XYZ file of C-alpha atoms in Angstrom:
222
model
C 0.000 0.000 0.000
C 1.119 3.541 -0.684
C 2.073 5.966 2.073
C -0.161 9.000 2.613
C 1.466 12.125 4.022
C -0.233 14.914 5.936
C 0.958 17.843 7.991
C -1.392 16.942 10.854
C -3.018 13.551 11.464
C -5.976 13.421 13.849
C -7.076 9.977 14.978
C -10.768 10.122 15.863
C -13.478 12.249 14.300
C -15.652 12.771 17.370
C -16.402 16.145 18.881
C -12.847 16.548 20.205
C -11.125 15.376 17.039
C -13.385 17.395 14.755
C -13.079 20.537 16.881
C -9.298 20.204 16.740
C -9.477 19.592 12.986
C -11.517 22.768 12.540
C -9.147 24.964 14.513
C -6.022 23.517 12.898
C -7.498 23.788 9.392
C -8.429 27.394 10.169
C -4.702 28.027 10.596
C -4.237 26.951 6.994
C -2.595 23.636 7.821
C -3.139 20.332 6.012
C -5.315 18.052 8.141
C -6.291 14.405 7.774
C -8.864 12.933 10.179
C -9.205 9.155 10.429
C -12.516 7.935 11.870
C -13.300 4.251 12.522
C -17.080 4.622 12.022
C -18.806 5.253 8.718
C -20.065 8.550 10.139
C -18.886 10.842 12.913
C -20.835 10.857 16.193
C -22.415 7.452 15.615
C -23.083 4.697 18.172
C -21.395 3.658 20.404
C -19.005 6.620 20.482
C -19.118 9.157 23.306
C -19.926 11.971 20.873
C -23.168 10.132 20.135
C -24.025 9.019 23.684
C -22.939 12.118 25.620
C -25.482 14.203 27.520
C -23.893 17.250 25.909
C -23.298 19.220 29.093
C -21.662 22.627 28.660
C -20.595 23.621 32.144
C -18.131 25.475 34.321
C -19.456 24.192 37.648
C -17.327 21.380 39.063
C -14.396 21.846 36.716
C -10.834 21.286 37.859
C -9.170 24.598 38.809
C -6.722 24.152 35.928
C -9.686 24.286 33.528
C -11.354 27.347 35.064
C -10.155 30.023 32.638
C -10.758 27.769 29.651
C -14.252 26.929 30.914
C -15.186 30.609 31.261
C -13.950 31.410 27.756
C -15.636 28.327 26.297
C -19.015 29.214 27.781
C -18.869 32.596 26.050
C -17.762 30.981 22.803
C -20.872 28.806 22.753
C -23.045 31.914 22.410
C -21.812 32.526 18.858
C -20.730 29.023 17.845
C -23.694 28.333 15.555
C -22.956 31.486 13.582
C -19.254 30.648 13.422
C -19.793 27.068 12.241
C -22.795 27.937 10.047
C -24.808 25.102 11.588
C -27.223 24.479 14.429
C -25.966 22.753 17.569
C -29.089 23.254 19.733
C -27.171 25.094 22.431
C -29.330 26.289 25.290
C -28.260 28.030 28.452
C -30.540 26.324 30.967
C -28.200 26.172 33.948
C -26.604 23.343 35.895
C -27.852 22.150 39.272
C -26.017 19.925 41.759
C -28.244 18.519 44.498
C -27.892 17.617 48.176
C -30.211 15.125 49.865
C -28.777 15.277 53.379
C -27.626 18.009 55.739
C -24.071 16.702 55.412
C -24.220 17.008 51.622
C -25.718 20.488 51.941
C -22.790 21.493 54.146
C -20.391 20.214 51.495
C -22.181 22.331 48.903
C -21.525 25.473 50.965
C -17.797 24.833 50.614
C -18.202 23.814 46.980
C -20.033 27.032 46.045
C -17.332 29.134 47.676
C -14.692 27.242 45.695
C -16.590 27.909 42.457
C -16.828 31.618 43.214
C -13.122 31.725 44.037
C -12.461 30.303 40.566
C -14.313 33.251 39.043
C -17.706 31.602 38.592
C -19.348 34.429 40.506
C -22.925 33.606 39.492
C -22.802 30.129 41.070
C -24.905 30.203 44.211
C -26.327 28.010 46.947
C -30.084 27.471 46.665
C -32.440 26.096 49.302
C -35.218 23.531 48.903
C -37.778 26.164 47.907
C -35.640 27.647 45.140
C -34.576 24.211 43.916
C -38.190 23.156 43.411
C -38.940 26.461 41.711
C -36.123 25.764 39.257
C -37.073 22.115 38.731
C -40.647 21.316 39.785
C -41.300 17.710 40.692
C -37.920 16.909 42.204
C -37.725 14.207 44.856
C -38.885 15.404 48.259
C -35.560 14.389 49.793
C -33.643 17.181 48.053
C -32.696 19.814 50.649
C -30.361 22.173 48.766
C -28.415 22.699 45.582
C -25.582 24.508 43.863
C -26.939 26.401 40.863
C -24.839 27.667 37.959
C -27.182 29.641 35.667
C -24.549 30.214 32.991
C -24.123 26.529 32.214
C -26.149 24.669 29.621
C -26.336 21.909 27.066
C -25.853 21.271 23.358
C -26.643 18.373 21.067
C -23.393 16.342 20.888
C -24.056 14.779 17.486
C -25.074 18.065 15.856
C -22.046 19.790 17.370
C -19.708 17.090 16.085
C -21.174 17.270 12.577
C -20.980 21.069 12.627
C -17.277 21.028 13.487
C -16.552 18.263 10.963
C -18.302 20.066 8.111
C -16.656 23.373 8.997
C -13.257 21.660 9.074
C -13.879 20.142 5.648
C -14.922 23.503 4.226
C -11.511 24.736 5.341
C -9.790 21.877 3.527
C -9.579 19.077 6.096
C -9.875 15.536 4.735
C -11.835 12.776 6.502
C -11.219 9.069 6.087
C -14.372 7.474 7.480
C -14.882 3.783 8.062
C -11.138 3.446 8.533
C -9.628 1.692 11.540
C -6.285 2.781 12.931
C -4.376 -0.394 13.715
C -1.251 1.019 15.339
C 0.780 4.150 15.836
C 4.124 4.471 14.078
C 7.234 5.691 15.849
C 10.699 6.784 14.844
C 13.048 7.019 17.766
C 10.929 8.490 20.551
C 8.561 10.368 18.257
C 5.173 9.306 16.882
C 5.325 9.914 13.143
C 2.049 8.475 11.913
C -0.268 5.497 11.962
C -0.961 2.218 10.231
C -4.578 2.000 9.092
C -6.861 -0.271 7.134
C -6.202 1.969 4.129
C -2.454 1.983 4.487
C 0.239 3.933 6.264
C -0.026 7.622 7.109
C 2.968 9.786 7.963
C 2.503 13.180 9.587
C 4.486 15.989 11.175
C 2.084 16.052 14.122
C -0.246 13.310 15.357
C -3.256 13.954 17.597
C -4.781 10.959 19.375
C -8.465 11.786 19.947
C -9.958 8.308 19.788
C -11.851 8.452 23.067
C -12.216 5.039 24.684
C -9.920 3.546 22.035
C -7.032 5.948 22.737
C -5.448 3.778 25.427
C -5.461 0.736 23.162
C -3.734 2.664 20.371
C -1.223 4.223 22.745
C -0.408 0.701 23.881
C 0.849 -0.147 20.382
C 3.888 2.046 21.099
C 4.248 1.063 24.738
C 2.365 3.985 26.268
C -0.339 3.750 28.910
C -2.800 6.613 29.240
C -4.307 7.505 32.642
């Protein structure tokens, strides 16, 4: 089989891989995305099964600045990608069912505010039921982040993939990556069902399959 060369190889065409493909292609770089399924965001991949949460609340402190910027980006993402993603800013609510859990939420809310999520607030039973009528009677309190929301994961993945392709990215669908290729201590490409690919940069965005592929070069992902 012939060898295909690309500036950037992205393994996995889910929401992460396609978003990366879009941003890299927007820089004018040559991008090849290899996706094992016949279509992006199809079962059983996470980009198909995800609940599509778009949230700041509960993020690791290292992600705080990125989370704030990402939330704002979602406001104009449909216009940018020229496609609907069904983004809605309906808030995110964490619940406590015991006094001990409610006490933990007090600390949690303070931590969120310290990270810059200043609209996150503690809500009592009355406000919780006003926000979500019909909740279990055992709920005593909650942490409410009104700026969080949700988007359709499949639509978002398709929007990024199509935008990436408009910018020149190439997708190989229905193509399994069998192993990564290394030269010295550097990953230089991948062996696929359609032949070998060599690239200057390789991005492993294969979700649940990433660890298996990393294992082909002796790496173990956390």
